[in-house]
PDB file of C-alpha atoms and ligand atoms in Angstrom:
ATOM      1  CA  MET N   1      15.978   2.273   8.335  1.00  0.00           C
ATOM      2  CA  TYR N   2      12.117   0.970   9.009  1.00  0.00           C
ATOM      3  CA  ARG N   3       8.950  -0.603   7.037  1.00  0.00           C
ATOM      4  CA  LEU N   4       5.673  -0.019   8.231  1.00  0.00           C
ATOM      5  CA  ILE N   5       2.656  -1.969   6.816  1.00  0.00           C
ATOM      6  CA  TYR N   6      -0.961  -1.181   7.665  1.00  0.00           C
ATOM      7  CA  LYS N   7      -4.558  -2.311   5.937  1.00  0.00           C
ATOM      8  CA  SER N   8      -7.426  -0.119   6.169  1.00  0.00           C
ATOM      9  CA  ARG N   9     -10.963  -0.258   4.700  1.00  0.00           C
ATOM     10  CA  ALA N  10     -12.031   3.068   2.868  1.00  0.00           C
ATOM     11  CA  VAL N  11     -14.715   4.972   4.061  1.00  0.00           C
ATOM     12  CA  GLU N  12     -16.315   5.214   0.360  1.00  0.00           C
ATOM     13  CA  ASP N  13     -15.796   3.241  -2.921  1.00  0.00           C
ATOM     14  CA  LEU N  14     -12.558   3.607  -4.192  1.00  0.00           C
ATOM     15  CA  ASN N  15     -11.630   4.287  -8.173  1.00  0.00           C
ATOM     16  CA  TRP N  16      -8.449   5.068  -9.981  1.00  0.00           C
ATOM     17  CA  ASP N  17      -9.404   9.081  -9.499  1.00  0.00           C
ATOM     18  CA  VAL N  18      -9.504   8.718  -5.607  1.00  0.00           C
ATOM     19  CA  VAL N  19      -6.000   7.126  -5.307  1.00  0.00           C
ATOM     20  CA  GLU N  20      -4.334   9.379  -7.604  1.00  0.00           C
ATOM     21  CA  ARG N  21      -5.556  11.936  -5.567  1.00  0.00           C
ATOM     22  CA  ILE N  22      -4.078  10.626  -2.364  1.00  0.00           C
ATOM     23  CA  LEU N  23      -0.852   9.596  -4.524  1.00  0.00           C
ATOM     24  CA  HIS N  24      -0.722  13.087  -6.018  1.00  0.00           C
ATOM     25  CA  HIS N  25      -0.165  14.902  -2.437  1.00  0.00           C
ATOM     26  CA  SER N  26       1.707  11.521  -1.142  1.00  0.00           C
ATOM     27  CA  GLU N  27       4.610  11.987  -3.266  1.00  0.00           C
ATOM     28  CA  ALA N  28       5.505  15.130  -2.980  1.00  0.00           C
ATOM     29  CA  ASN N  29       5.223  14.534   0.869  1.00  0.00           C
ATOM     30  CA  ASN N  30       6.849  11.812   0.482  1.00  0.00           C
ATOM     31  CA  ALA N  31      10.108  12.588  -1.702  1.00  0.00           C
ATOM     32  CA  LEU N  32      10.278  15.442   0.877  1.00  0.00           C
ATOM     33  CA  ALA N  33      10.777  13.231   3.934  1.00  0.00           C
ATOM     34  CA  GLY N  34      12.876  10.494   2.299  1.00  0.00           C
ATOM     35  CA  ILE N  35       9.547   8.036   2.521  1.00  0.00           C
ATOM     36  CA  THR N  36       9.425   5.400  -0.413  1.00  0.00           C
ATOM     37  CA  GLY N  37       6.346   3.023  -0.404  1.00  0.00           C
ATOM     38  CA  PHE N  38       3.530   1.089  -2.288  1.00  0.00           C
ATOM     39  CA  LEU N  39      -0.232   1.593  -2.007  1.00  0.00           C
ATOM     40  CA  LEU N  40      -2.380  -0.911  -3.273  1.00  0.00           C
ATOM     41  CA  ALA N  41      -6.352  -0.040  -3.417  1.00  0.00           C
ATOM     42  CA  SER N  42      -9.514  -2.345  -3.807  1.00  0.00           C
ATOM     43  CA  ARG N  43     -12.709  -0.923  -4.312  1.00  0.00           C
ATOM     44  CA  THR N  44     -12.971  -1.294  -0.218  1.00  0.00           C
ATOM     45  CA  HIS N  45      -9.240  -1.289   0.938  1.00  0.00           C
ATOM     46  CA  PHE N  46      -6.132  -0.005   1.139  1.00  0.00           C
ATOM     47  CA  LEU N  47      -2.463  -1.617   1.813  1.00  0.00           C
ATOM     48  CA  GLN N  48       0.410   0.513   2.252  1.00  0.00           C
ATOM     49  CA  VAL N  49       3.385  -0.245   2.724  1.00  0.00           C
ATOM     50  CA  ILE N  50       5.822   2.630   4.221  1.00  0.00           C
ATOM     51  CA  GLU N  51       9.497   2.916   4.303  1.00  0.00           C
ATOM     52  CA  GLY N  52      12.236   5.378   5.830  1.00  0.00           C
ATOM     53  CA  THR N  53      13.653   6.540   9.013  1.00  0.00           C
ATOM     54  CA  PHE N  54      11.915   5.857  12.444  1.00  0.00           C
ATOM     55  CA  GLU N  55      10.667   9.497  12.634  1.00  0.00           C
ATOM     56  CA  GLU N  56       9.539  10.044   9.037  1.00  0.00           C
ATOM     57  CA  VAL N  57       7.738   6.587   8.876  1.00  0.00           C
ATOM     58  CA  ASN N  58       5.916   7.336  11.969  1.00  0.00           C
ATOM     59  CA  ASP N  59       5.061  10.672  11.171  1.00  0.00           C
ATOM     60  CA  THR N  60       3.332  10.016   8.035  1.00  0.00           C
ATOM     61  CA  TYR N  61       1.634   6.866   9.589  1.00  0.00           C
ATOM     62  CA  LEU N  62       0.170   9.414  12.473  1.00  0.00           C
ATOM     63  CA  ARG N  63      -0.961  11.875   9.675  1.00  0.00           C
ATOM     64  CA  ILE N  64      -2.498   8.674   7.406  1.00  0.00           C
ATOM     65  CA  VAL N  65      -4.309   7.295  10.779  1.00  0.00           C
ATOM     66  CA  ARG N  66      -5.878  10.374  11.127  1.00  0.00           C
ATOM     67  CA  ASP N  67      -7.633  10.763   7.757  1.00  0.00           C
ATOM     68  CA  THR N  68     -11.153  10.527   7.532  1.00  0.00           C
ATOM     69  CA  ARG N  69     -11.043   8.752   4.132  1.00  0.00           C
ATOM     70  CA  HIS N  70     -10.446   5.256   5.662  1.00  0.00           C
ATOM     71  CA  ASP N  71     -10.785   3.665   8.928  1.00  0.00           C
ATOM     72  CA  GLU N  72     -10.548   0.525  10.679  1.00  0.00           C
ATOM     73  CA  ILE N  73      -6.681   0.504  10.370  1.00  0.00           C
ATOM     74  CA  GLN N  74      -4.770  -2.628  11.095  1.00  0.00           C
ATOM     75  CA  LEU N  75      -1.058  -2.217  11.645  1.00  0.00           C
ATOM     76  CA  LEU N  76       0.603  -5.659  10.321  1.00  0.00           C
ATOM     77  CA  SER N  77       3.934  -5.008  10.944  1.00  0.00           C
ATOM     78  CA  TYR N  78       6.557  -1.764  11.657  1.00  0.00           C
ATOM     79  CA  GLU N  79      10.048  -3.703  11.631  1.00  0.00           C
ATOM     80  CA  VAL N  80      13.823  -2.588  11.216  1.00  0.00           C
ATOM     81  CA  ILE N  81      15.147  -3.105   7.824  1.00  0.00           C
ATOM     82  CA  ASP N  82      18.399  -2.998   6.204  1.00  0.00           C
ATOM     83  CA  ALA N  83      17.729  -1.942   2.775  1.00  0.00           C
ATOM     84  CA  ARG N  84      14.301  -0.589   1.055  1.00  0.00           C
ATOM     85  CA  LEU N  85      12.362  -2.750  -1.254  1.00  0.00           C
ATOM     86  CA  PHE N  86      10.413   0.252  -3.194  1.00  0.00           C
ATOM     87  CA  GLU N  87      13.924   2.346  -3.242  1.00  0.00           C
ATOM     88  CA  THR N  88      12.738   4.456  -6.758  1.00  0.00           C
ATOM     89  CA  TRP N  89       9.032   5.302  -5.488  1.00  0.00           C
ATOM     90  CA  ALA N  90       8.251   7.894  -3.274  1.00  0.00           C
ATOM     91  CA  MET N  91       4.417   6.031  -3.435  1.00  0.00           C
ATOM     92  CA  LYS N  92       3.988   3.867  -6.094  1.00  0.00           C
ATOM     93  CA  GLY N  93       0.090   3.247  -6.917  1.00  0.00           C
ATOM     94  CA  ILE N  94      -1.762   0.088  -8.018  1.00  0.00           C
ATOM     95  CA  GLY N  95      -5.376  -0.537  -8.268  1.00  0.00           C
ATOM     96  CA  VAL N  96      -7.418  -3.863  -8.293  1.00  0.00           C
ATOM     97  CA  PHE N  97     -11.249  -2.759  -8.058  1.00  0.00           C
ATOM     98  CA  GLY N  98     -13.240  -5.210  -9.917  1.00  0.00           C
ATOM     99  CA  SER N  99     -13.156  -9.002  -9.593  1.00  0.00           C
ATOM    100  CA  ASN N 100     -13.347  -9.752 -13.727  1.00  0.00           C
ATOM    101  CA  SER N 101      -9.766  -8.597 -15.085  1.00  0.00           C
ATOM    102  CA  ASP N 102      -7.194 -11.461 -15.146  1.00  0.00           C
ATOM    103  CA  MET N 103      -5.006  -9.643 -12.254  1.00  0.00           C
ATOM    104  CA  ALA N 104      -7.831  -9.599  -9.887  1.00  0.00           C
ATOM    105  CA  ARG N 105      -8.631 -13.455 -10.683  1.00  0.00           C
ATOM    106  CA  GLN N 106      -5.382 -14.319 -10.177  1.00  0.00           C
ATOM    107  CA  LEU N 107      -5.143 -12.632  -6.810  1.00  0.00           C
ATOM    108  CA  ILE N 108      -8.261 -13.967  -5.787  1.00  0.00           C
ATOM    109  CA  SER N 109      -7.392 -17.607  -6.447  1.00  0.00           C
ATOM    110  CA  LYS N 110      -4.334 -16.985  -4.592  1.00  0.00           C
ATOM    111  CA  TYR N 111      -5.450 -14.395  -1.440  1.00  0.00           C
ATOM    112  CA  GLY N 112      -8.881 -15.090  -1.607  1.00  0.00           C
ATOM    113  CA  GLU N 113     -11.931 -12.869  -2.146  1.00  0.00           C
ATOM    114  CA  GLN N 114     -13.354  -9.980   0.349  1.00  0.00           C
ATOM    115  CA  ASP N 115     -16.355  -7.970  -0.523  1.00  0.00           C
ATOM    116  CA  GLY N 116     -16.209  -8.875  -4.306  1.00  0.00           C
ATOM    117  CA  GLY N 117     -12.997  -8.174  -4.767  1.00  0.00           C
ATOM    118  CA  VAL N 118      -9.500  -9.098  -3.872  1.00  0.00           C
ATOM    119  CA  ARG N 119      -8.785 -10.012  -0.519  1.00  0.00           C
ATOM    120  CA  PHE N 120      -5.737  -7.728   1.471  1.00  0.00           C
ATOM    121  CA  PRO N 121      -3.959 -10.195   3.739  1.00  0.00           C
ATOM    122  CA  LEU N 122      -3.315  -9.438   7.494  1.00  0.00           C
ATOM    123  CA  GLU N 123       0.375 -10.915   7.667  1.00  0.00           C
ATOM    124  CA  SER N 124       3.103  -8.740   6.526  1.00  0.00           C
ATOM    125  CA  TRP N 125       4.601 -11.427   4.589  1.00  0.00           C
ATOM    126  CA  LEU N 126       1.785 -12.495   2.256  1.00  0.00           C
ATOM    127  CA  ALA N 127       0.965  -8.578   1.497  1.00  0.00           C
ATOM    128  CA  LEU N 128       4.240  -8.211   0.161  1.00  0.00           C
ATOM    129  CA  SER N 129       4.472 -11.527  -1.651  1.00  0.00           C
ATOM    130  CA  MET N 130       1.130 -10.198  -2.982  1.00  0.00           C
ATOM    131  CA  ILE N 131       2.555  -6.969  -3.907  1.00  0.00           C
ATOM    132  CA  ASN N 132       5.655  -8.612  -5.480  1.00  0.00           C
ATOM    133  CA  ASP N 133       2.931 -10.755  -7.793  1.00  0.00           C
ATOM    134  CA  ILE N 134       0.998  -7.302  -9.009  1.00  0.00           C
ATOM    135  CA  ARG N 135       4.774  -6.125  -9.799  1.00  0.00           C
ATOM    136  CA  ALA N 136       5.423  -9.245 -11.996  1.00  0.00           C
ATOM    137  CA  ILE N 137       1.785  -8.707 -13.204  1.00  0.00           C
ATOM    138  CA  HIS N 138       2.745  -4.957 -14.151  1.00  0.00           C
ATOM    139  CA  GLU N 139       6.376  -5.389 -15.328  1.00  0.00           C
ATOM    140  CA  LEU N 140       7.416  -2.948 -13.054  1.00  0.00           C
ATOM    141  CA  PRO N 141      11.255  -3.222 -12.336  1.00  0.00           C
ATOM    142  CA  GLU N 142      12.288  -5.816  -9.935  1.00  0.00           C
ATOM    143  CA  TRP N 143      12.698  -5.217  -6.180  1.00  0.00           C
ATOM    144  CA  LYS N 144      16.209  -4.579  -4.786  1.00  0.00           C
ATOM    145  CA  ARG N 145      16.789  -7.406  -2.581  1.00  0.00           C
TER     146      ARG N 145
HETATM  147  C1  LIG G 201      -4.683   5.418   2.102  1.00  0.00           C
HETATM  148  C2  LIG G 201      -4.140   6.642   2.349  1.00  0.00           C
HETATM  149  C3  LIG G 201      -2.674   6.783   1.933  1.00  0.00           C
HETATM  150  C4  LIG G 201      -2.011   7.978   2.278  1.00  0.00           C
HETATM  151  N1  LIG G 201      -0.306   8.063   2.028  1.00  0.00           N
HETATM  152  C5  LIG G 201       0.354   9.038   2.371  1.00  0.00           C
HETATM  153  C6  LIG G 201       1.504   9.112   2.399  1.00  0.00           C
HETATM  154  O1  LIG G 201       2.285   8.257   1.727  1.00  0.00           O
HETATM  155  N2  LIG G 201       2.359  10.212   2.204  1.00  0.00           N
HETATM  156  C7  LIG G 201       1.637  11.186   2.996  1.00  0.00           C
HETATM  157  O2  LIG G 201       2.298  11.983   2.860  1.00  0.00           O
HETATM  158  N3  LIG G 201       0.307  11.632   2.850  1.00  0.00           N
HETATM  159  C8  LIG G 201      -0.466  10.277   2.756  1.00  0.00           C
HETATM  160  N4  LIG G 201      -1.951  10.180   2.964  1.00  0.00           N
HETATM  161  C9  LIG G 201      -2.474  11.674   2.902  1.00  0.00           C
HETATM  162  C10 LIG G 201      -2.392  11.862   4.626  1.00  0.00           C
HETATM  163  O3  LIG G 201      -3.587  11.288   5.343  1.00  0.00           O
HETATM  164  C11 LIG G 201      -2.644  13.654   4.689  1.00  0.00           C
HETATM  165  O4  LIG G 201      -4.113  14.154   4.031  1.00  0.00           O
HETATM  166  C12 LIG G 201      -1.669  14.316   4.086  1.00  0.00           C
HETATM  167  O5  LIG G 201      -0.193  13.622   4.425  1.00  0.00           O
HETATM  168  C13 LIG G 201      -1.704  15.476   4.715  1.00  0.00           C
HETATM  169  O6  LIG G 201      -0.468  16.554   3.905  1.00  0.00           O
HETATM  170  P1  LIG G 201      -0.211  17.931   4.292  1.00  0.00           P
HETATM  171  O7  LIG G 201      -0.048  18.114   5.561  1.00  0.00           O
HETATM  172  O8  LIG G 201       0.471  18.366   3.651  1.00  0.00           O
HETATM  173  O9  LIG G 201      -1.819  18.331   4.276  1.00  0.00           O
HETATM  174  C14 LIG G 201      -2.763   9.069   2.737  1.00  0.00           C
HETATM  175  C15 LIG G 201      -4.006   9.426   2.610  1.00  0.00           C
HETATM  176  C16 LIG G 201      -4.502   7.998   2.783  1.00  0.00           C
HETATM  177  C17 LIG G 201      -6.278   7.897   3.010  1.00  0.00           C
END
């Protein structure tokens, strides 16, 4: 089993409608491919975690990288894992678009600011820590560790 994490810049300003469209398509594809993961969006950036077999993660990532809705893709990690973190999610999406919500303020104070919003980290362990904080704020179920 493998886990890949990347960060990218959105070509156009993001809002929940845009993210929901991506998620709708992704969930169907990922369920078929046995991919699980998490997609985080700010107004300007994506941060995504993809888990599955080597072939499926690789194929999915190659498709995503070619997508013209984003660029400046930075691969943060691609590693062997013992178990999935996002077992129950074919792709869970969360948006942190502004800088004024309680969640945005908390995340900016801990992880920093970029383009007037939350800065998504480039270190994979910090990226996972941020997702875990968001999970807690949204009261999403605990990860399986
Ligand atoms: C930020 C971002 C994340 C995406 N995540 C996924 C994903 O997890 N799974 C997926 O199949 N497609 C994902 N896509 C969409 C792919 O880039 C591509 O459009 C899609 O997989 C093509 O599917 P199709 O061959 O069924 O048309 C994502 C696109 C973007 C911009």
